[in-house]
mmCIF file of N, CA and C in Angstrom:
data_model
loop_
_atom_site.group_PDB
_atom_site.id
_atom_site.type_symbol
_atom_site.label_atom_id
_atom_site.label_comp_id
_atom_site.label_asym_id
_atom_site.label_seq_id
_atom_site.Cartn_x
_atom_site.Cartn_y
_atom_site.Cartn_z
ATOM 1 N N UNK A 14 27.036 32.846 -14.349
ATOM 2 C CA UNK A 14 26.587 33.421 -13.561
ATOM 3 C C UNK A 14 26.855 34.527 -12.828
ATOM 4 N N UNK A 15 26.384 36.278 -13.223
ATOM 5 C CA UNK A 15 26.637 37.515 -13.421
ATOM 6 C C UNK A 15 25.950 38.533 -13.867
ATOM 7 N N UNK A 16 26.305 39.527 -13.071
ATOM 8 C CA UNK A 16 24.714 40.641 -13.041
ATOM 9 C C UNK A 16 25.202 41.119 -14.740
ATOM 10 N N UNK A 17 23.811 42.317 -14.662
ATOM 11 C CA UNK A 17 24.021 42.934 -15.402
ATOM 12 C C UNK A 17 24.525 43.344 -16.110
ATOM 13 N N UNK A 18 25.887 44.417 -14.696
ATOM 14 C CA UNK A 18 27.263 45.083 -15.554
ATOM 15 C C UNK A 18 27.732 44.129 -16.748
ATOM 16 N N UNK A 19 27.624 42.970 -15.763
ATOM 17 C CA UNK A 19 28.515 41.728 -16.642
ATOM 18 C C UNK A 19 28.548 41.294 -17.912
ATOM 19 N N UNK A 20 27.185 40.963 -17.385
ATOM 20 C CA UNK A 20 26.959 40.713 -19.038
ATOM 21 C C UNK A 20 27.198 41.749 -20.569
ATOM 22 N N UNK A 21 26.555 42.712 -20.018
ATOM 23 C CA UNK A 21 26.920 43.404 -21.051
ATOM 24 C C UNK A 21 28.387 43.537 -21.825
ATOM 25 N N UNK A 22 29.359 43.504 -20.514
ATOM 26 C CA UNK A 22 30.789 43.491 -20.347
ATOM 27 C C UNK A 22 31.096 42.316 -22.109
ATOM 28 N N UNK A 23 30.450 41.111 -21.203
ATOM 29 C CA UNK A 23 30.763 39.952 -22.065
ATOM 30 C C UNK A 23 30.052 39.588 -23.337
ATOM 31 N N UNK A 24 28.331 40.523 -23.604
ATOM 32 C CA UNK A 24 27.958 41.131 -24.610
ATOM 33 C C UNK A 24 28.995 41.883 -25.832
ATOM 34 N N UNK A 25 29.707 42.745 -24.976
ATOM 35 C CA UNK A 25 30.185 43.236 -25.824
ATOM 36 C C UNK A 25 30.950 42.800 -26.025
ATOM 37 N N UNK A 26 32.505 42.051 -25.464
ATOM 38 C CA UNK A 26 33.244 41.447 -26.119
ATOM 39 C C UNK A 26 32.882 40.371 -27.241
ATOM 40 N N UNK A 27 31.437 39.782 -26.989
ATOM 41 C CA UNK A 27 31.443 39.070 -28.398
ATOM 42 C C UNK A 27 30.605 39.957 -29.624
ATOM 43 N N UNK A 28 30.208 40.958 -29.238
ATOM 44 C CA UNK A 28 29.696 41.550 -30.839
ATOM 45 C C UNK A 28 31.033 42.357 -31.105
ATOM 46 N N UNK A 29 31.945 42.400 -30.170
ATOM 47 C CA UNK A 29 34.124 42.887 -30.792
ATOM 48 C C UNK A 29 33.811 42.095 -31.809
ATOM 49 N N UNK A 30 34.169 40.781 -31.832
ATOM 50 C CA UNK A 30 34.755 39.441 -32.032
ATOM 51 C C UNK A 30 34.514 39.203 -33.447
ATOM 52 N N UNK A 31 32.824 39.438 -32.844
ATOM 53 C CA UNK A 31 32.224 38.990 -34.400
ATOM 54 C C UNK A 31 32.160 40.370 -35.308
ATOM 55 N N UNK A 32 32.584 41.300 -34.750
ATOM 56 C CA UNK A 32 32.954 42.474 -35.921
ATOM 57 C C UNK A 32 34.339 42.729 -36.656
ATOM 58 N N UNK A 33 35.086 41.966 -35.659
ATOM 59 C CA UNK A 33 36.199 41.790 -36.126
ATOM 60 C C UNK A 33 36.655 40.354 -36.833
ATOM 61 N N UNK A 34 35.420 39.464 -36.516
ATOM 62 C CA UNK A 34 35.783 38.281 -37.974
ATOM 63 C C UNK A 34 35.389 38.720 -39.334
ATOM 64 N N UNK A 35 36.410 37.926 -40.068
ATOM 65 C CA UNK A 35 35.958 37.726 -41.529
ATOM 66 C C UNK A 35 35.670 36.560 -41.776
ATOM 67 N N UNK A 36 34.409 36.159 -42.086
ATOM 68 C CA UNK A 36 33.578 35.256 -42.130
ATOM 69 C C UNK A 36 32.919 34.704 -43.691
ATOM 70 N N UNK A 37 33.456 33.775 -44.156
ATOM 71 C CA UNK A 37 34.006 33.244 -45.688
ATOM 72 C C UNK A 37 32.111 32.576 -46.167
ATOM 73 N N UNK A 38 32.325 33.008 -47.301
ATOM 74 C CA UNK A 38 30.865 32.502 -47.246
ATOM 75 C C UNK A 38 31.486 31.241 -48.532
ATOM 76 N N UNK A 39 30.468 30.045 -49.457
ATOM 77 C CA UNK A 39 30.963 29.438 -49.811
ATOM 78 C C UNK A 39 31.954 29.281 -50.958
ATOM 79 N N UNK A 40 32.209 30.277 -51.233
ATOM 80 C CA UNK A 40 32.746 30.451 -52.201
ATOM 81 C C UNK A 40 34.319 31.166 -51.863
ATOM 82 N N UNK A 41 34.292 31.486 -50.801
ATOM 83 C CA UNK A 41 35.486 31.880 -49.871
ATOM 84 C C UNK A 41 35.168 33.220 -49.979
ATOM 85 N N UNK A 42 34.584 34.362 -50.089
ATOM 86 C CA UNK A 42 34.475 35.494 -50.058
ATOM 87 C C UNK A 42 33.770 35.946 -48.895
ATOM 88 N N UNK A 43 34.429 37.347 -48.513
ATOM 89 C CA UNK A 43 34.190 37.643 -47.552
ATOM 90 C C UNK A 43 32.862 37.674 -47.151
ATOM 91 N N UNK A 44 31.932 37.960 -46.806
ATOM 92 C CA UNK A 44 30.431 38.350 -46.027
ATOM 93 C C UNK A 44 30.364 39.452 -45.418
ATOM 94 N N UNK A 45 29.888 40.514 -46.309
ATOM 95 C CA UNK A 45 30.423 41.718 -45.088
ATOM 96 C C UNK A 45 29.019 42.143 -44.897
ATOM 97 N N UNK A 46 28.702 42.808 -43.896
ATOM 98 C CA UNK A 46 27.541 43.574 -43.172
ATOM 99 C C UNK A 46 27.036 42.287 -41.669
ATOM 100 N N UNK A 47 28.062 41.685 -41.261
ATOM 101 C CA UNK A 47 27.247 40.681 -40.128
ATOM 102 C C UNK A 47 27.207 41.492 -39.085
ATOM 103 N N UNK A 48 26.005 42.038 -38.444
ATOM 104 C CA UNK A 48 25.622 42.494 -37.067
ATOM 105 C C UNK A 48 25.904 41.465 -35.898
ATOM 106 N N UNK A 49 25.599 42.263 -34.702
ATOM 107 C CA UNK A 49 25.046 41.445 -33.600
ATOM 108 C C UNK A 49 24.343 42.043 -32.558
ATOM 109 N N UNK A 50 23.176 41.933 -32.610
ATOM 110 C CA UNK A 50 22.651 42.658 -31.513
ATOM 111 C C UNK A 50 22.680 41.604 -30.517
ATOM 112 N N UNK A 51 21.612 42.256 -29.301
ATOM 113 C CA UNK A 51 21.786 41.264 -28.023
ATOM 114 C C UNK A 51 21.094 42.120 -26.838
ATOM 115 N N UNK A 52 20.290 41.349 -26.268
ATOM 116 C CA UNK A 52 19.447 42.042 -24.991
ATOM 117 C C UNK A 52 19.774 40.975 -23.796
ATOM 118 N N UNK A 53 19.919 41.939 -23.189
ATOM 119 C CA UNK A 53 20.376 41.227 -21.543
ATOM 120 C C UNK A 53 18.960 41.496 -20.567
ATOM 121 N N UNK A 54 19.143 40.978 -20.013
ATOM 122 C CA UNK A 54 18.187 41.032 -18.460
ATOM 123 C C UNK A 54 18.878 40.009 -17.264
ATOM 124 N N UNK A 55 18.560 39.991 -16.211
ATOM 125 C CA UNK A 55 19.499 39.990 -14.959
ATOM 126 C C UNK A 55 18.173 38.990 -14.321
ATOM 127 N N UNK A 56 18.693 38.009 -13.885
ATOM 128 C CA UNK A 56 17.492 37.125 -13.524
ATOM 129 C C UNK A 56 17.636 37.295 -11.490
ATOM 130 N N UNK A 57 16.410 36.836 -11.304
ATOM 131 C CA UNK A 57 15.950 37.035 -9.894
ATOM 132 C C UNK A 57 15.337 36.325 -9.080
ATOM 133 N N UNK A 58 15.316 35.681 -8.542
ATOM 134 C CA UNK A 58 14.710 34.814 -7.756
ATOM 135 C C UNK A 58 12.237 35.073 -7.902
ATOM 136 N N UNK A 59 12.889 36.981 -7.954
ATOM 137 C CA UNK A 59 11.364 36.896 -7.901
ATOM 138 C C UNK A 59 10.569 36.816 -9.027
ATOM 139 N N UNK A 60 11.335 36.460 -9.964
ATOM 140 C CA UNK A 60 10.093 35.943 -11.607
ATOM 141 C C UNK A 60 11.142 34.499 -11.774
ATOM 142 N N UNK A 61 9.688 33.873 -12.419
ATOM 143 C CA UNK A 61 10.285 32.674 -13.450
ATOM 144 C C UNK A 61 10.851 33.043 -13.954
ATOM 145 N N UNK A 62 11.887 31.458 -14.666
ATOM 146 C CA UNK A 62 12.419 31.358 -16.280
ATOM 147 C C UNK A 62 11.684 31.720 -17.440
ATOM 148 N N UNK A 63 10.503 31.851 -17.488
ATOM 149 C CA UNK A 63 9.972 32.427 -18.776
ATOM 150 C C UNK A 63 9.532 33.565 -18.799
ATOM 151 N N UNK A 64 9.432 34.690 -17.616
ATOM 152 C CA UNK A 64 10.067 36.035 -17.449
ATOM 153 C C UNK A 64 11.124 36.084 -18.063
ATOM 154 N N UNK A 65 11.981 35.653 -17.208
ATOM 155 C CA UNK A 65 13.704 36.378 -17.349
ATOM 156 C C UNK A 65 13.705 36.262 -19.340
ATOM 157 N N UNK A 66 13.767 34.996 -19.075
ATOM 158 C CA UNK A 66 13.348 35.121 -21.065
ATOM 159 C C UNK A 66 12.645 36.354 -22.391
ATOM 160 N N UNK A 67 11.520 36.165 -21.406
ATOM 161 C CA UNK A 67 10.765 37.247 -21.575
ATOM 162 C C UNK A 67 11.137 38.672 -21.988
ATOM 163 N N UNK A 68 11.545 39.009 -20.874
ATOM 164 C CA UNK A 68 12.847 39.988 -20.733
ATOM 165 C C UNK A 68 13.807 40.510 -21.665
ATOM 166 N N UNK A 69 14.294 39.726 -22.248
ATOM 167 C CA UNK A 69 15.538 38.899 -23.014
ATOM 168 C C UNK A 69 15.179 39.275 -23.994
ATOM 169 N N UNK A 70 13.272 39.090 -24.485
ATOM 170 C CA UNK A 70 13.693 39.318 -25.689
ATOM 171 C C UNK A 70 12.904 40.710 -25.622
ATOM 172 N N UNK A 71 12.279 41.203 -24.993
ATOM 173 C CA UNK A 71 12.060 42.405 -25.118
ATOM 174 C C UNK A 71 13.040 43.725 -25.292
ATOM 175 N N UNK A 72 14.280 42.783 -24.688
ATOM 176 C CA UNK A 72 15.676 43.820 -24.809
ATOM 177 C C UNK A 72 15.773 43.622 -26.225
ATOM 178 N N UNK A 73 16.335 42.448 -26.971
ATOM 179 C CA UNK A 73 16.177 42.022 -28.000
ATOM 180 C C UNK A 73 15.582 42.839 -28.878
ATOM 181 N N UNK A 74 14.659 42.731 -29.285
ATOM 182 C CA UNK A 74 14.008 43.429 -30.353
ATOM 183 C C UNK A 74 13.517 44.991 -30.197
ATOM 184 N N UNK A 75 13.715 45.297 -29.237
ATOM 185 C CA UNK A 75 14.229 46.664 -29.191
ATOM 186 C C UNK A 75 15.288 46.871 -29.758
ATOM 187 N N UNK A 76 17.119 45.997 -29.556
ATOM 188 C CA UNK A 76 18.069 46.563 -30.190
ATOM 189 C C UNK A 76 17.275 46.468 -31.857
ATOM 190 N N UNK A 77 16.751 45.753 -32.273
ATOM 191 C CA UNK A 77 16.502 45.478 -33.512
ATOM 192 C C UNK A 77 15.279 47.030 -33.870
ATOM 193 N N UNK A 78 14.442 47.405 -33.388
ATOM 194 C CA UNK A 78 14.121 48.477 -33.590
ATOM 195 C C UNK A 78 14.578 49.817 -33.992
ATOM 196 N N UNK A 79 15.995 49.656 -32.863
ATOM 197 C CA UNK A 79 17.172 50.505 -32.821
ATOM 198 C C UNK A 79 17.700 50.656 -34.228
ATOM 199 N N UNK A 80 17.666 50.031 -34.771
ATOM 200 C CA UNK A 80 18.668 50.150 -36.352
ATOM 201 C C UNK A 80 19.897 48.784 -36.053
ATOM 202 N N UNK A 81 19.607 47.946 -35.026
ATOM 203 C CA UNK A 81 20.261 46.289 -34.808
ATOM 204 C C UNK A 81 21.850 47.147 -34.781
ATOM 205 N N UNK A 82 22.384 45.778 -34.677
ATOM 206 C CA UNK A 82 24.100 45.689 -33.957
ATOM 207 C C UNK A 82 24.406 47.091 -32.459
ATOM 208 N N UNK A 83 23.329 46.171 -31.477
ATOM 209 C CA UNK A 83 23.502 47.323 -30.100
ATOM 210 C C UNK A 83 23.443 46.012 -29.382
ATOM 211 N N UNK A 84 23.166 46.201 -27.988
ATOM 212 C CA UNK A 84 22.893 45.353 -26.925
ATOM 213 C C UNK A 84 22.283 46.994 -25.961
ATOM 214 N N UNK A 85 21.078 46.073 -25.542
ATOM 215 C CA UNK A 85 20.680 46.540 -24.274
ATOM 216 C C UNK A 85 19.910 46.178 -23.441
ATOM 217 N N UNK A 86 19.876 46.631 -22.553
ATOM 218 C CA UNK A 86 19.433 45.587 -20.794
ATOM 219 C C UNK A 86 18.079 45.920 -20.995
ATOM 220 N N UNK A 87 17.255 45.276 -20.559
ATOM 221 C CA UNK A 87 16.055 45.067 -20.483
ATOM 222 C C UNK A 87 15.790 46.272 -19.203
ATOM 223 N N UNK A 88 16.955 45.798 -18.354
ATOM 224 C CA UNK A 88 16.718 47.512 -17.574
ATOM 225 C C UNK A 88 16.069 49.058 -17.563
ATOM 226 N N UNK A 89 17.248 49.380 -18.978
ATOM 227 C CA UNK A 89 17.505 50.511 -19.878
ATOM 228 C C UNK A 89 15.841 50.759 -20.264
ATOM 229 N N UNK A 90 15.396 49.749 -20.531
ATOM 230 C CA UNK A 90 13.932 50.142 -21.033
ATOM 231 C C UNK A 90 12.668 50.968 -20.046
ATOM 232 N N UNK A 91 13.210 49.877 -19.234
ATOM 233 C CA UNK A 91 12.297 50.297 -17.792
ATOM 234 C C UNK A 91 12.142 51.648 -17.643
ATOM 235 N N UNK A 92 13.333 51.968 -17.284
ATOM 236 C CA UNK A 92 14.591 53.765 -17.320
ATOM 237 C C UNK A 92 13.254 54.271 -18.095
ATOM 238 N N UNK A 93 13.503 54.444 -19.796
ATOM 239 C CA UNK A 93 12.494 55.351 -20.518
ATOM 240 C C UNK A 93 11.458 55.170 -20.692
ATOM 241 N N UNK A 94 10.853 53.916 -20.139
ATOM 242 C CA UNK A 94 9.094 54.325 -20.284
ATOM 243 C C UNK A 94 8.971 54.683 -18.611
ATOM 244 N N UNK A 95 9.171 54.055 -17.312
ATOM 245 C CA UNK A 95 9.225 54.994 -15.918
ATOM 246 C C UNK A 95 9.637 56.010 -16.494
#
């Protein structure tokens, strides 16, 4: 229950935690190169849940197209297009 800015801040905290955690494989070797991509969208009452999820998914795939390991808000995609 937050706005887009709050979701981005929360996502950044999660991303930082992932980056600062040593994950181990089955042989207790540190796994390198784990990253996180997050697509963020803000729910509004003029959208249904499917549209909300689709917007988040578009933002996520934009992260992946832009090299991964980032956070992109769906509203930023609209700014670039419009």
